Amino acid sequence: MNPTLIEEIVTDEPNPTPAAALTGYARRLRGTLLGAPAAFLLTIVAALLAVLPIVYLAGSDPATAYRALAHGSLGNQNAIAETLIQATPLLLGGLAVATAFHAGLFNIGVEGQLVVGGLCSAVVGIHAPLPGILHLAASVAAGMAGGALWAAIPALLKAHRGVHEVVTTIMMNYLAFSLSRYLVASDGPLASTTQPSATDRVTDSARFALIWTPTRLHAGFLLALLVTALMTWYLYRTPAGFRLRITGANPTTARFHGINTRRVTVRAMLLSGALAGLAGAVEVLGLYGRYYDSFSPGYGYDAIAVALLGQLVPFGTLVAALFFGILRAGSVELAATTGISREMIGVVSALVIGFVAVQPAVARLLARVLRRTR
Amino acid sequence: MAAIRLIGVTKTYGQVRANDDVHLTVEAGSVHGLLGENGAGKSTLMKILFGMTRPDAGSVEVDGVPVRLRSSADAVTAGIGMVQQHFSLVESYTVTENLVLGRSPGGPLRRLTHRLDLDGAAQQVTEMSDRFGFRIDPHARVSTLAVGARQRVEILKALWSGTRILILDEPTAALAPPEAAELFTVLRRLRDDGTTIILISHKMPEVFDLCDRVSVLRDGRVVGHRDLGPAHADESARRRLEAELVRLMIGRDQPERPHRPGEPGEPVLVARNLGGGRLHPTDLTVHAGEILGVAGVEGNGQTELVELLVGVRRADSGTIELDGHDVTRTGPGVRLRHGLAHIAEDRHTAAVAERMSIAANTALGFTDTPPLARGRWWLSAKRTARLADALIRRHAVRAGTTSDPVTSLSGGNQQKLVVGRELARAPRLMLAVQPTRGLDVGAAGAVHEALLALRDAGAGVLLVSLDLTEVMSVSDRIIVLSGGRIVGETPARDADPDLLGIWMTGARPTEAAA
């Protein structure tokens, strides 16, 4: 390839006239403003409306239920902090799912990768004799490495043998659950002597700092925000991110244009696993201070709904994670005041996935209606 | 008596007249051949006959009775059956199960209350198979059968549902010669039994082997009929008729010759003994300042040749030298860097990522180096958009903003964008495969001009096309691929379309093929 021609093409292209630039900008803005957020809001509204009859059948008054939900998640300082705490692993897990999706991979193994990541960060957090911030960094890195390791087998099988990642990641999930249960069982190698089904406490130097006393909110939330920004940059502003997205959009086209799609597949899956592992590490090092067996109430599965609701865009994933954080944090008060089971949150998240899935069909229908009325 | 009569059938798709006032009569109990180049309108005509599309004008008569064919079910009721190039069998079922699928006797009540008589059906299949020489085991699973056998099952299936008029769309395209011979035996016996057969084909020998009469389509019109009786048993008469048919297929009008001949220089592509898949080991050289046209009927090794040259298919044999570098063992990335560009035959699968933006698609292959990338960790969105804007302007693409998805463009505009992107690589070797597919005359002319300009600037061009007119009007040198081999080569300036047609259809073996 002769780089001078392309250099010439790009530099010779006149700057768009201010008017053209403005209309182009307006079009993009209209596209994003009307498209993505509208779809986001409609999905949430549809899910919250569709759950009403179920709430009613469960023997509760929907108005009371929503009031309890809102108060429990946003009503006071503590409630808001709990919402952010819940949103943190959902955000990191959602980024993990979204990254894999961009590469055309469906990583259902986030839950297992999160568990292994949590375990690895706990081990380093307990045993590594490192000073201060280095200890925290090493523990976080161990968590990411653990998650990536757990994603490595599905990644290699997918890239080199074409084995579908949905099957292998689900299998890896069960391995992760069983492994962690064994390790912290009453006579397991990592079990604490004082706390059943958990490891010992992580050294204080490996803990995330609390950032909003008197609440439990920790610096892991800030790290998740930073990672969101980093992922936006990686996916949309680096050559590697471009390769990842084009491979997901059309692997054959990618291959014909010199992209090593196997390598991209492996990297994307490892990155996804590392993000999932980070989610686990943040929980262990930030919230609990030790690894508890089944500390995750299914963050890795809810992360799929989060990523889809966020339309796979990192910023959208952040907003979606906050929405699910509200649901999870509010569900405590919901259960206390109305007697509705916390499992209702699971129903909402399933409805969200359902409504996201029908979005293309709805869009097509809308387009047809618009065309006819025009 | 006429089994089928088509009267004034016309069908237009957009600007294209796929069928233009077609009159065709097929005698009962005969094998009727339908000849024509790709895009001559054969497939459309057969789709109309099988009820898959409806004509804009004209009518169809079966056995002298006018029929309205609104769906394939109507056609089946009228006794018409079709075997497509792509089979429609359930692989995990046995032959018998495939035949009775959806065609069990009686109404819904009977179907619920009576046991499905598979054994009886198998018995019938055996009888039918023996009678016509199908050589099919009714209990064999379709997944265990070879392609030829599957095709015979398709024919059996058509006969099972009462077909008296059988349409075969290029039945030998995927068959090895012995399988084809077996198929012909079956078809002859069916004809002797009174079945009417319509055979769509590109291949002259099989048409002469099988058909009683042949009609030639060109540009949607029937341009001639010929009887192929035993009168043509003798060699010289047969050759004369072959040449005549080829001329009818391709047209008498001489294609335009290149406006300016190229000045071939050093070789930019040297393939030695290169083989893989359907392509037999082949020697091929493209020089700088030369357009080498590759003509041939679809599926004769062109796809394999292109994939081997791009580097997405491993060569079974041979070497590839690109602009002086041995690239045999390298992938597409290295070859791109050594000056390869590729306008893909199937844009949808290999040239664009449809869900992504116009800007992302024009940036393909440019994102790892300046000016778009600044190091490993920065890809300039502004410059990516600028490149897209530049290509849109230079190639007169009708597009909204560069952030719109590529699907917002029409097919022709997508193709212009792909051509523009590949030209922007300033390649040493351009692999242009069907580069004007989906373009109107003006845009196609612009692409041809661009290829000629590229050649004049000292690049080599390999133009692979199914359109003989295109190959002849742009190339400096022409080779013809048939059966995975180069069966002929000629300078474009004194290329004889009749001869090329004969090479393409395998009408007569040439010395080069031996």
PDB file of N, CA and C in Angstrom, chain B residues 228-278:
ATOM      1  N   LEU B 228     -32.474 -30.270 -32.127  1.00  0.00           N
ATOM      2  CA  LEU B 228     -31.234 -31.024 -32.019  1.00  0.00           C
ATOM      3  C   LEU B 228     -31.536 -32.494 -32.237  1.00  0.00           C
ATOM      4  N   GLY B 229     -31.987 -32.823 -33.410  1.00  0.00           N
ATOM      5  CA  GLY B 229     -32.327 -34.221 -33.666  1.00  0.00           C
ATOM      6  C   GLY B 229     -31.084 -35.039 -33.894  1.00  0.00           C
ATOM      7  N   PRO B 230     -31.286 -36.299 -34.231  1.00  0.00           N
ATOM      8  CA  PRO B 230     -30.164 -37.181 -34.545  1.00  0.00           C
ATOM      9  C   PRO B 230     -29.418 -36.704 -35.792  1.00  0.00           C
ATOM     10  N   ALA B 231     -30.021 -35.747 -36.515  1.00  0.00           N
ATOM     11  CA  ALA B 231     -29.370 -35.220 -37.718  1.00  0.00           C
ATOM     12  C   ALA B 231     -27.995 -34.658 -37.384  1.00  0.00           C
ATOM     13  N   HIS B 232     -27.817 -34.270 -36.111  1.00  0.00           N
ATOM     14  CA  HIS B 232     -26.550 -33.642 -35.758  1.00  0.00           C
ATOM     15  C   HIS B 232     -25.564 -34.628 -35.160  1.00  0.00           C
ATOM     16  N   ALA B 233     -25.808 -35.898 -35.441  1.00  0.00           N
ATOM     17  CA  ALA B 233     -24.883 -36.895 -34.933  1.00  0.00           C
ATOM     18  C   ALA B 233     -23.502 -36.685 -35.551  1.00  0.00           C
ATOM     19  N   ASP B 234     -23.478 -36.240 -36.792  1.00  0.00           N
ATOM     20  CA  ASP B 234     -22.150 -36.138 -37.411  1.00  0.00           C
ATOM     21  C   ASP B 234     -21.431 -34.871 -36.942  1.00  0.00           C
ATOM     22  N   GLU B 235     -20.137 -35.020 -36.830  1.00  0.00           N
ATOM     23  CA  GLU B 235     -19.290 -34.063 -36.105  1.00  0.00           C
ATOM     24  C   GLU B 235     -19.349 -32.651 -36.674  1.00  0.00           C
ATOM     25  N   SER B 236     -19.289 -32.518 -37.994  1.00  0.00           N
ATOM     26  CA  SER B 236     -19.149 -31.172 -38.562  1.00  0.00           C
ATOM     27  C   SER B 236     -20.458 -30.402 -38.424  1.00  0.00           C
ATOM     28  N   ALA B 237     -21.588 -31.081 -38.619  1.00  0.00           N
ATOM     29  CA  ALA B 237     -22.885 -30.423 -38.474  1.00  0.00           C
ATOM     30  C   ALA B 237     -23.063 -29.973 -37.041  1.00  0.00           C
ATOM     31  N   ARG B 238     -22.632 -30.810 -36.129  1.00  0.00           N
ATOM     32  CA  ARG B 238     -22.769 -30.508 -34.718  1.00  0.00           C
ATOM     33  C   ARG B 238     -21.953 -29.282 -34.341  1.00  0.00           C
ATOM     34  N   ARG B 239     -20.737 -29.230 -34.871  1.00  0.00           N
ATOM     35  CA  ARG B 239     -19.885 -28.087 -34.546  1.00  0.00           C
ATOM     36  C   ARG B 239     -20.457 -26.792 -35.093  1.00  0.00           C
ATOM     37  N   ARG B 240     -21.006 -26.873 -36.301  1.00  0.00           N
ATOM     38  CA  ARG B 240     -21.602 -25.669 -36.884  1.00  0.00           C
ATOM     39  C   ARG B 240     -22.729 -25.168 -35.999  1.00  0.00           C
ATOM     40  N   LEU B 241     -23.559 -26.103 -35.555  1.00  0.00           N
ATOM     41  CA  LEU B 241     -24.719 -25.732 -34.730  1.00  0.00           C
ATOM     42  C   LEU B 241     -24.266 -25.185 -33.379  1.00  0.00           C
ATOM     43  N   GLU B 242     -23.234 -25.801 -32.809  1.00  0.00           N
ATOM     44  CA  GLU B 242     -22.692 -25.302 -31.542  1.00  0.00           C
ATOM     45  C   GLU B 242     -22.267 -23.853 -31.670  1.00  0.00           C
ATOM     46  N   ALA B 243     -21.516 -23.576 -32.725  1.00  0.00           N
ATOM     47  CA  ALA B 243     -21.016 -22.220 -32.932  1.00  0.00           C
ATOM     48  C   ALA B 243     -22.180 -21.251 -33.079  1.00  0.00           C
ATOM     49  N   GLU B 244     -23.211 -21.713 -33.782  1.00  0.00           N
ATOM     50  CA  GLU B 244     -24.386 -20.873 -34.007  1.00  0.00           C
ATOM     51  C   GLU B 244     -25.069 -20.537 -32.680  1.00  0.00           C
ATOM     52  N   LEU B 245     -25.214 -21.555 -31.832  1.00  0.00           N
ATOM     53  CA  LEU B 245     -25.875 -21.347 -30.536  1.00  0.00           C
ATOM     54  C   LEU B 245     -25.069 -20.404 -29.657  1.00  0.00           C
ATOM     55  N   VAL B 246     -23.744 -20.598 -29.643  1.00  0.00           N
ATOM     56  CA  VAL B 246     -22.889 -19.718 -28.845  1.00  0.00           C
ATOM     57  C   VAL B 246     -23.062 -18.284 -29.310  1.00  0.00           C
ATOM     58  N   ARG B 247     -23.128 -18.076 -30.630  1.00  0.00           N
ATOM     59  CA  ARG B 247     -23.288 -16.732 -31.150  1.00  0.00           C
ATOM     60  C   ARG B 247     -24.637 -16.144 -30.728  1.00  0.00           C
ATOM     61  N   LEU B 248     -25.659 -16.975 -30.742  1.00  0.00           N
ATOM     62  CA  LEU B 248     -26.981 -16.511 -30.293  1.00  0.00           C
ATOM     63  C   LEU B 248     -26.944 -16.093 -28.828  1.00  0.00           C
ATOM     64  N   MET B 249     -26.271 -16.896 -28.014  1.00  0.00           N
ATOM     65  CA  MET B 249     -26.198 -16.627 -26.577  1.00  0.00           C
ATOM     66  C   MET B 249     -25.499 -15.309 -26.290  1.00  0.00           C
ATOM     67  N   ILE B 250     -24.372 -15.091 -26.971  1.00  0.00           N
ATOM     68  CA  ILE B 250     -23.504 -13.972 -26.626  1.00  0.00           C
ATOM     69  C   ILE B 250     -23.850 -12.723 -27.422  1.00  0.00           C
ATOM     70  N   GLY B 251     -24.435 -12.908 -28.580  1.00  0.00           N
ATOM     71  CA  GLY B 251     -24.838 -11.751 -29.373  1.00  0.00           C
ATOM     72  C   GLY B 251     -23.820 -11.457 -30.449  1.00  0.00           C
ATOM     73  N   ARG B 252     -24.335 -10.961 -31.554  1.00  0.00           N
ATOM     74  CA  ARG B 252     -23.455 -10.732 -32.702  1.00  0.00           C
ATOM     75  C   ARG B 252     -22.656  -9.458 -32.567  1.00  0.00           C
ATOM     76  N   ASP B 253     -23.265  -8.479 -31.904  1.00  0.00           N
ATOM     77  CA  ASP B 253     -22.615  -7.182 -31.840  1.00  0.00           C
ATOM     78  C   ASP B 253     -21.268  -7.306 -31.141  1.00  0.00           C
ATOM     79  N   GLN B 254     -20.243  -6.851 -31.827  1.00  0.00           N
ATOM     80  CA  GLN B 254     -18.901  -6.915 -31.266  1.00  0.00           C
ATOM     81  C   GLN B 254     -18.788  -5.944 -30.095  1.00  0.00           C
ATOM     82  N   PRO B 255     -18.276  -6.413 -28.954  1.00  0.00           N
ATOM     83  CA  PRO B 255     -18.093  -5.488 -27.838  1.00  0.00           C
ATOM     84  C   PRO B 255     -17.037  -4.435 -28.184  1.00  0.00           C
ATOM     85  N   GLU B 256     -17.140  -3.292 -27.523  1.00  0.00           N
ATOM     86  CA  GLU B 256     -16.172  -2.222 -27.730  1.00  0.00           C
ATOM     87  C   GLU B 256     -14.775  -2.680 -27.315  1.00  0.00           C
ATOM     88  N   ARG B 257     -13.802  -2.274 -28.055  1.00  0.00           N
ATOM     89  CA  ARG B 257     -12.429  -2.624 -27.703  1.00  0.00           C
ATOM     90  C   ARG B 257     -11.842  -1.543 -26.800  1.00  0.00           C
ATOM     91  N   PRO B 258     -10.795  -1.866 -26.051  1.00  0.00           N
ATOM     92  CA  PRO B 258     -10.204  -0.846 -25.176  1.00  0.00           C
ATOM     93  C   PRO B 258      -9.827   0.390 -25.974  1.00  0.00           C
ATOM     94  N   HIS B 259     -10.106   1.552 -25.390  1.00  0.00           N
ATOM     95  CA  HIS B 259      -9.836   2.816 -26.070  1.00  0.00           C
ATOM     96  C   HIS B 259      -8.341   2.942 -26.317  1.00  0.00           C
ATOM     97  N   ARG B 260      -7.565   2.518 -25.352  1.00  0.00           N
ATOM     98  CA  ARG B 260      -6.127   2.634 -25.505  1.00  0.00           C
ATOM     99  C   ARG B 260      -5.499   1.366 -24.953  1.00  0.00           C
ATOM    100  N   PRO B 261      -4.630   0.757 -25.731  1.00  0.00           N
ATOM    101  CA  PRO B 261      -3.985  -0.450 -25.215  1.00  0.00           C
ATOM    102  C   PRO B 261      -2.989  -0.114 -24.117  1.00  0.00           C
ATOM    103  N   GLY B 262      -2.766  -1.050 -23.206  1.00  0.00           N
ATOM    104  CA  GLY B 262      -1.816  -0.822 -22.127  1.00  0.00           C
ATOM    105  C   GLY B 262      -0.399  -1.072 -22.589  1.00  0.00           C
ATOM    106  N   GLU B 263       0.539  -0.732 -21.737  1.00  0.00           N
ATOM    107  CA  GLU B 263       1.937  -1.007 -22.044  1.00  0.00           C
ATOM    108  C   GLU B 263       2.509  -1.874 -20.936  1.00  0.00           C
ATOM    109  N   PRO B 264       2.370  -3.186 -21.093  1.00  0.00           N
ATOM    110  CA  PRO B 264       2.783  -4.093 -20.018  1.00  0.00           C
ATOM    111  C   PRO B 264       4.257  -3.948 -19.688  1.00  0.00           C
ATOM    112  N   GLY B 265       4.563  -3.913 -18.390  1.00  0.00           N
ATOM    113  CA  GLY B 265       5.951  -3.827 -17.942  1.00  0.00           C
ATOM    114  C   GLY B 265       6.329  -5.067 -17.158  1.00  0.00           C
ATOM    115  N   GLU B 266       6.995  -4.862 -16.028  1.00  0.00           N
ATOM    116  CA  GLU B 266       7.409  -5.970 -15.165  1.00  0.00           C
ATOM    117  C   GLU B 266       6.170  -6.692 -14.609  1.00  0.00           C
ATOM    118  N   PRO B 267       6.314  -7.974 -14.304  1.00  0.00           N
ATOM    119  CA  PRO B 267       5.186  -8.664 -13.666  1.00  0.00           C
ATOM    120  C   PRO B 267       4.946  -8.130 -12.234  1.00  0.00           C
ATOM    121  N   VAL B 268       3.680  -7.917 -11.858  1.00  0.00           N
ATOM    122  CA  VAL B 268       3.378  -7.571 -10.465  1.00  0.00           C
ATOM    123  C   VAL B 268       2.795  -8.777  -9.725  1.00  0.00           C
ATOM    124  N   LEU B 269       2.257  -9.704 -10.493  1.00  0.00           N
ATOM    125  CA  LEU B 269       1.755 -10.931  -9.864  1.00  0.00           C
ATOM    126  C   LEU B 269       2.249 -12.119 -10.664  1.00  0.00           C
ATOM    127  N   VAL B 270       2.941 -13.022  -9.978  1.00  0.00           N
ATOM    128  CA  VAL B 270       3.343 -14.261 -10.629  1.00  0.00           C
ATOM    129  C   VAL B 270       2.853 -15.414  -9.766  1.00  0.00           C
ATOM    130  N   ALA B 271       1.904 -16.171 -10.282  1.00  0.00           N
ATOM    131  CA  ALA B 271       1.428 -17.364  -9.584  1.00  0.00           C
ATOM    132  C   ALA B 271       1.949 -18.564 -10.340  1.00  0.00           C
ATOM    133  N   ARG B 272       2.641 -19.455  -9.627  1.00  0.00           N
ATOM    134  CA  ARG B 272       3.166 -20.644 -10.282  1.00  0.00           C
ATOM    135  C   ARG B 272       2.514 -21.881  -9.692  1.00  0.00           C
ATOM    136  N   ASN B 273       1.925 -22.671 -10.580  1.00  0.00           N
ATOM    137  CA  ASN B 273       1.401 -23.965 -10.155  1.00  0.00           C
ATOM    138  C   ASN B 273       0.374 -23.828  -9.031  1.00  0.00           C
ATOM    139  N   LEU B 274      -0.304 -22.673  -9.002  1.00  0.00           N
ATOM    140  CA  LEU B 274      -1.191 -22.348  -7.880  1.00  0.00           C
ATOM    141  C   LEU B 274      -2.496 -23.141  -7.978  1.00  0.00           C
ATOM    142  N   GLY B 275      -2.810 -23.874  -6.920  1.00  0.00           N
ATOM    143  CA  GLY B 275      -4.049 -24.647  -6.928  1.00  0.00           C
ATOM    144  C   GLY B 275      -4.662 -24.726  -5.559  1.00  0.00           C
ATOM    145  N   GLY B 276      -5.967 -24.971  -5.524  1.00  0.00           N
ATOM    146  CA  GLY B 276      -6.678 -25.108  -4.255  1.00  0.00           C
ATOM    147  C   GLY B 276      -8.157 -25.219  -4.530  1.00  0.00           C
ATOM    148  N   GLY B 277      -8.843 -26.096  -3.802  1.00  0.00           N
ATOM    149  CA  GLY B 277     -10.277 -26.265  -4.023  1.00  0.00           C
ATOM    150  C   GLY B 277     -10.547 -26.703  -5.444  1.00  0.00           C
ATOM    151  N   ARG B 278     -11.424 -25.970  -6.125  1.00  0.00           N
ATOM    152  CA  ARG B 278     -11.817 -26.341  -7.473  1.00  0.00           C
ATOM    153  C   ARG B 278     -10.765 -25.955  -8.519  1.00  0.00           C
TER     154      ARG B 278
END
